[in-house]
Amino acid sequence: MRKPVPRGRRAEYAQHTRQAIVEAARALFIEKGYFGTKVEEIAQSARVAPATVYAVGGGKNGLLRTLIESGTGAEEVPVILARIEESTDPADLIRFIVRATREMFEKWADLMRQVAAAAPQEPTVRETQRIAHASMRHGLALTARRLATLDALRDDVDVEAATDLLWLHLCNAAYFIRTDDLGWSLDRSEAWLNEALPPALLRRP
């Protein structure tokens, strides 16, 4: 008679299974797009049954949401937010948020490009996209409020307008325009942002 698997080992196996499914989904979403990926392909890549993909991951929609929430809840996010709140130099804060958004874009661009492509046709994907947008906008709003606290914003730019300006320059769609449409490297994009954002946001010394 087979011995039962100890509870700790069962939990570890379940975690490994879930991670394999999530990683397989991410790779296939990037390669084939959200609509081009089939649950059966995720299951084959993760070496599980299709029913397990639904039970553990919630199907394609659940997996996409899990992937996006893993980004919005990543360990570096609280570090970024703390750095914003602790900043005392407006110009340094802008350089920091430009670098932070660049690094997040580098990490998530391939997946977010597929999310942006699928969102207009699929309400559940649009909701997942809103989660990502809300998380990023929260960080940009925090940046705008910190600049206001430091009395660094231009007289004609309030916190709401500053948040909008930061979003206009730093959201994924803006990065896609610079990298995909204009063919800019991320180095060129970062250099341009560091030149364009200070005069758009900050009062003159």
mmCIF file of C-alpha atoms in Angstrom:
data_model
loop_
_atom_site.group_PDB
_atom_site.id
_atom_site.type_symbol
_atom_site.label_atom_id
_atom_site.label_comp_id
_atom_site.label_asym_id
_atom_site.label_seq_id
_atom_site.Cartn_x
_atom_site.Cartn_y
_atom_site.Cartn_z
ATOM 1 C CA MET A 1 0.000 0.000 0.000
ATOM 2 C CA ARG A 2 1.368 3.416 -1.001
ATOM 3 C CA LYS A 3 2.219 5.672 1.892
ATOM 4 C CA PRO A 4 0.363 9.012 1.952
ATOM 5 C CA VAL A 5 2.425 12.022 0.905
ATOM 6 C CA PRO A 6 3.238 14.138 3.994
ATOM 7 C CA ARG A 7 1.271 17.384 4.213
ATOM 8 C CA GLY A 8 4.388 19.551 3.820
ATOM 9 C CA ARG A 9 5.412 17.717 0.690
ATOM 10 C CA ARG A 10 1.900 17.985 -0.747
ATOM 11 C CA ALA A 11 1.944 21.738 -0.235
ATOM 12 C CA GLU A 12 5.386 21.977 -1.813
ATOM 13 C CA TYR A 13 4.259 19.908 -4.792
ATOM 14 C CA ALA A 14 1.150 22.047 -5.209
ATOM 15 C CA GLN A 15 3.279 25.206 -5.169
ATOM 16 C CA HIS A 16 5.685 23.798 -7.763
ATOM 17 C CA THR A 17 2.753 22.764 -9.944
ATOM 18 C CA ARG A 18 1.179 26.206 -9.737
ATOM 19 C CA GLN A 19 4.504 27.895 -10.522
ATOM 20 C CA ALA A 20 5.059 25.640 -13.531
ATOM 21 C CA ILE A 21 1.591 26.481 -14.869
ATOM 22 C CA VAL A 22 2.075 30.234 -14.363
ATOM 23 C CA GLU A 23 5.498 30.210 -16.023
ATOM 24 C CA ALA A 24 4.182 28.168 -18.943
ATOM 25 C CA ALA A 25 1.280 30.571 -19.383
ATOM 26 C CA ARG A 26 3.555 33.602 -19.397
ATOM 27 C CA ALA A 27 5.891 32.103 -22.004
ATOM 28 C CA LEU A 28 3.002 31.101 -24.267
ATOM 29 C CA PHE A 29 1.128 34.401 -23.875
ATOM 30 C CA ILE A 30 4.273 36.221 -24.964
ATOM 31 C CA GLU A 31 4.968 33.833 -27.829
ATOM 32 C CA LYS A 32 1.450 33.333 -29.194
ATOM 33 C CA GLY A 33 -0.655 36.082 -27.642
ATOM 34 C CA TYR A 34 -3.584 35.681 -25.280
ATOM 35 C CA PHE A 35 -6.072 34.498 -27.901
ATOM 36 C CA GLY A 36 -3.515 32.324 -29.680
ATOM 37 C CA THR A 37 -2.717 30.363 -26.534
ATOM 38 C CA LYS A 38 -4.784 27.290 -25.688
ATOM 39 C CA VAL A 39 -5.223 25.852 -22.204
ATOM 40 C CA GLU A 40 -4.117 22.489 -23.591
ATOM 41 C CA GLU A 41 -0.802 24.041 -24.640
ATOM 42 C CA ILE A 42 -0.262 25.498 -21.173
ATOM 43 C CA ALA A 43 -1.012 22.095 -19.676
ATOM 44 C CA GLN A 44 1.385 20.334 -22.044
ATOM 45 C CA SER A 45 4.175 22.815 -21.325
ATOM 46 C CA ALA A 46 3.640 22.539 -17.560
ATOM 47 C CA ARG A 47 3.257 18.741 -17.793
ATOM 48 C CA VAL A 48 -0.142 18.676 -16.135
ATOM 49 C CA ALA A 49 -3.686 17.852 -17.222
ATOM 50 C CA PRO A 50 -5.808 20.667 -18.737
ATOM 51 C CA ALA A 51 -8.222 20.251 -15.824
ATOM 52 C CA THR A 52 -5.357 21.144 -13.482
ATOM 53 C CA VAL A 53 -4.791 24.421 -15.343
ATOM 54 C CA TYR A 54 -8.409 25.363 -14.630
ATOM 55 C CA ALA A 55 -8.387 24.064 -11.059
ATOM 56 C CA VAL A 56 -5.067 25.594 -10.040
ATOM 57 C CA GLY A 57 -4.783 28.608 -12.309
ATOM 58 C CA GLY A 58 -8.352 29.524 -13.179
ATOM 59 C CA GLY A 59 -7.820 29.047 -16.904
ATOM 60 C CA LYS A 60 -6.252 31.662 -19.152
ATOM 61 C CA ASN A 61 -7.967 34.638 -17.549
ATOM 62 C CA GLY A 62 -7.023 33.564 -14.038
ATOM 63 C CA LEU A 63 -3.428 32.965 -15.057
ATOM 64 C CA LEU A 64 -3.112 36.326 -16.779
ATOM 65 C CA ARG A 65 -4.506 38.043 -13.698
ATOM 66 C CA THR A 66 -2.089 36.099 -11.486
ATOM 67 C CA LEU A 67 0.816 37.195 -13.651
ATOM 68 C CA ILE A 68 -0.168 40.860 -13.537
ATOM 69 C CA GLU A 69 -0.825 40.787 -9.798
ATOM 70 C CA SER A 70 2.585 39.202 -9.275
ATOM 71 C CA GLY A 71 4.038 42.313 -10.899
ATOM 72 C CA THR A 72 1.949 44.813 -8.961
ATOM 73 C CA GLY A 73 2.776 42.963 -5.735
ATOM 74 C CA ALA A 74 6.446 42.329 -6.473
ATOM 75 C CA GLU A 75 8.901 42.851 -3.639
ATOM 76 C CA GLU A 76 10.495 45.857 -5.335
ATOM 77 C CA VAL A 77 7.217 47.810 -5.401
ATOM 78 C CA PRO A 78 7.179 48.766 -1.667
ATOM 79 C CA VAL A 79 10.841 49.746 -2.001
ATOM 80 C CA ILE A 80 10.010 52.075 -4.883
ATOM 81 C CA LEU A 81 7.091 53.633 -3.008
ATOM 82 C CA ALA A 82 9.197 54.146 0.117
ATOM 83 C CA ARG A 83 11.930 55.824 -1.916
ATOM 84 C CA ILE A 84 9.372 58.199 -3.420
ATOM 85 C CA GLU A 85 8.005 59.180 -0.010
ATOM 86 C CA GLU A 86 11.503 59.701 1.416
ATOM 87 C CA SER A 87 12.816 61.801 -1.482
ATOM 88 C CA THR A 88 13.954 65.337 -0.692
ATOM 89 C CA ASP A 89 15.348 66.390 -4.088
ATOM 90 C CA PRO A 90 12.739 66.991 -6.838
ATOM 91 C CA ALA A 91 15.128 66.474 -9.746
ATOM 92 C CA ASP A 92 16.499 63.293 -8.201
ATOM 93 C CA LEU A 93 12.944 62.040 -7.647
ATOM 94 C CA ILE A 94 12.108 62.493 -11.315
ATOM 95 C CA ARG A 95 15.283 60.657 -12.353
ATOM 96 C CA PHE A 96 14.392 57.872 -9.946
ATOM 97 C CA ILE A 97 10.822 57.396 -11.188
ATOM 98 C CA VAL A 98 12.038 57.467 -14.796
ATOM 99 C CA ARG A 99 14.553 54.719 -14.021
ATOM 100 C CA ALA A 100 12.008 52.709 -12.011
ATOM 101 C CA THR A 101 9.420 52.755 -14.810
ATOM 102 C CA ARG A 102 12.084 51.859 -17.353
ATOM 103 C CA GLU A 103 13.136 48.821 -15.313
ATOM 104 C CA MET A 104 9.544 47.695 -14.841
ATOM 105 C CA PHE A 105 8.901 48.144 -18.570
ATOM 106 C CA GLU A 106 11.970 46.052 -19.414
ATOM 107 C CA LYS A 107 10.676 43.275 -17.155
ATOM 108 C CA TRP A 108 7.016 43.302 -18.222
ATOM 109 C CA ALA A 109 6.868 44.829 -21.727
ATOM 110 C CA ASP A 110 6.511 41.553 -23.625
ATOM 111 C CA LEU A 111 3.530 40.449 -21.559
ATOM 112 C CA MET A 112 1.906 43.895 -21.343
ATOM 113 C CA ARG A 113 2.146 44.212 -25.120
ATOM 114 C CA GLN A 114 -0.040 41.109 -25.410
ATOM 115 C CA VAL A 115 -2.414 42.427 -22.744
ATOM 116 C CA ALA A 116 -2.801 45.678 -24.673
ATOM 117 C CA ALA A 117 -3.488 43.742 -27.877
ATOM 118 C CA ALA A 118 -6.172 41.537 -26.301
ATOM 119 C CA ALA A 119 -7.858 44.091 -24.016
ATOM 120 C CA PRO A 120 -10.079 45.762 -26.665
ATOM 121 C CA GLN A 121 -11.697 42.413 -27.483
ATOM 122 C CA GLU A 122 -11.891 40.742 -24.084
ATOM 123 C CA PRO A 123 -13.507 42.356 -20.982
ATOM 124 C CA THR A 124 -11.653 40.100 -18.539
ATOM 125 C CA VAL A 125 -8.330 41.143 -20.041
ATOM 126 C CA ARG A 126 -9.381 44.802 -19.819
ATOM 127 C CA GLU A 127 -10.022 44.319 -16.115
ATOM 128 C CA THR A 128 -6.570 42.774 -15.687
ATOM 129 C CA GLN A 129 -5.079 45.704 -17.601
ATOM 130 C CA ARG A 130 -6.878 48.115 -15.256
ATOM 131 C CA ILE A 131 -5.206 46.416 -12.299
ATOM 132 C CA ALA A 132 -1.789 47.072 -13.833
ATOM 133 C CA HIS A 133 -2.690 50.654 -14.734
ATOM 134 C CA ALA A 134 -4.075 51.393 -11.268
ATOM 135 C CA SER A 135 -0.903 50.146 -9.613
ATOM 136 C CA MET A 136 1.332 52.265 -11.825
ATOM 137 C CA ARG A 137 -0.862 55.343 -11.543
ATOM 138 C CA HIS A 138 -0.767 55.012 -7.758
ATOM 139 C CA GLY A 139 3.026 55.298 -7.847
ATOM 140 C CA LEU A 140 2.896 58.264 -10.200
ATOM 141 C CA ALA A 141 0.285 60.019 -8.049
ATOM 142 C CA LEU A 142 2.501 59.457 -5.022
ATOM 143 C CA THR A 143 5.366 61.029 -6.948
ATOM 144 C CA ALA A 144 3.217 64.048 -7.868
ATOM 145 C CA ARG A 145 2.106 64.512 -4.250
ATOM 146 C CA ARG A 146 5.687 64.294 -3.052
ATOM 147 C CA LEU A 147 6.748 66.957 -5.540
ATOM 148 C CA ALA A 148 3.892 69.142 -4.274
ATOM 149 C CA THR A 149 4.959 68.566 -0.655
ATOM 150 C CA LEU A 150 8.451 69.686 -1.613
ATOM 151 C CA ASP A 151 6.869 72.816 -3.180
ATOM 152 C CA ALA A 152 8.560 71.889 -6.437
ATOM 153 C CA LEU A 153 5.658 71.891 -8.914
ATOM 154 C CA ARG A 154 5.164 74.736 -11.365
ATOM 155 C CA ASP A 155 2.478 77.233 -10.386
ATOM 156 C CA ASP A 156 0.278 76.081 -13.280
ATOM 157 C CA VAL A 157 0.626 72.368 -12.447
ATOM 158 C CA ASP A 158 -1.314 70.895 -9.532
ATOM 159 C CA VAL A 159 -1.062 67.319 -8.240
ATOM 160 C CA GLU A 160 -3.722 65.998 -10.613
ATOM 161 C CA ALA A 161 -2.097 67.617 -13.623
ATOM 162 C CA ALA A 162 1.339 66.386 -12.519
ATOM 163 C CA THR A 163 -0.005 62.842 -12.224
ATOM 164 C CA ASP A 164 -1.450 63.106 -15.728
ATOM 165 C CA LEU A 165 1.838 64.424 -17.120
ATOM 166 C CA LEU A 166 3.780 61.607 -15.484
ATOM 167 C CA TRP A 167 1.294 59.078 -16.884
ATOM 168 C CA LEU A 168 1.496 60.628 -20.342
ATOM 169 C CA HIS A 169 5.258 60.165 -20.352
ATOM 170 C CA LEU A 170 5.760 56.983 -18.320
ATOM 171 C CA CYS A 171 2.827 54.615 -18.914
ATOM 172 C CA ASN A 172 3.359 51.462 -20.968
ATOM 173 C CA ALA A 173 1.609 52.947 -24.005
ATOM 174 C CA ALA A 174 4.076 55.847 -24.016
ATOM 175 C CA TYR A 175 6.996 53.424 -23.833
ATOM 176 C CA PHE A 176 5.490 51.376 -26.673
ATOM 177 C CA ILE A 177 5.305 54.498 -28.846
ATOM 178 C CA ARG A 178 8.940 55.349 -28.219
ATOM 179 C CA THR A 179 10.316 51.819 -28.544
ATOM 180 C CA ASP A 180 7.988 50.222 -31.098
ATOM 181 C CA ASP A 181 6.816 53.121 -33.256
ATOM 182 C CA LEU A 182 9.840 55.419 -33.080
ATOM 183 C CA GLY A 183 12.461 52.723 -32.667
ATOM 184 C CA TRP A 184 14.129 54.426 -29.720
ATOM 185 C CA SER A 185 16.377 52.455 -27.436
ATOM 186 C CA LEU A 186 15.500 52.511 -23.748
ATOM 187 C CA ASP A 187 18.696 54.503 -23.113
ATOM 188 C CA ARG A 188 17.518 57.186 -25.543
ATOM 189 C CA SER A 189 14.037 57.098 -24.029
ATOM 190 C CA GLU A 190 15.395 57.532 -20.513
ATOM 191 C CA ALA A 191 17.655 60.403 -21.552
ATOM 192 C CA TRP A 192 14.758 62.175 -23.277
ATOM 193 C CA LEU A 193 12.459 61.713 -20.284
ATOM 194 C CA ASN A 194 15.070 63.194 -17.967
ATOM 195 C CA GLU A 195 15.226 66.236 -20.220
ATOM 196 C CA ALA A 196 11.489 66.606 -20.903
ATOM 197 C CA LEU A 197 9.902 65.991 -17.506
ATOM 198 C CA PRO A 198 11.670 68.556 -15.261
ATOM 199 C CA PRO A 199 10.613 71.646 -17.253
ATOM 200 C CA ALA A 200 7.109 70.198 -17.669
ATOM 201 C CA LEU A 201 6.692 69.680 -13.922
ATOM 202 C CA LEU A 202 9.097 71.718 -11.855
ATOM 203 C CA ARG A 203 9.201 75.403 -11.085
ATOM 204 C CA ARG A 204 12.361 77.180 -12.100
ATOM 205 C CA PRO A 205 14.947 77.555 -9.341
#
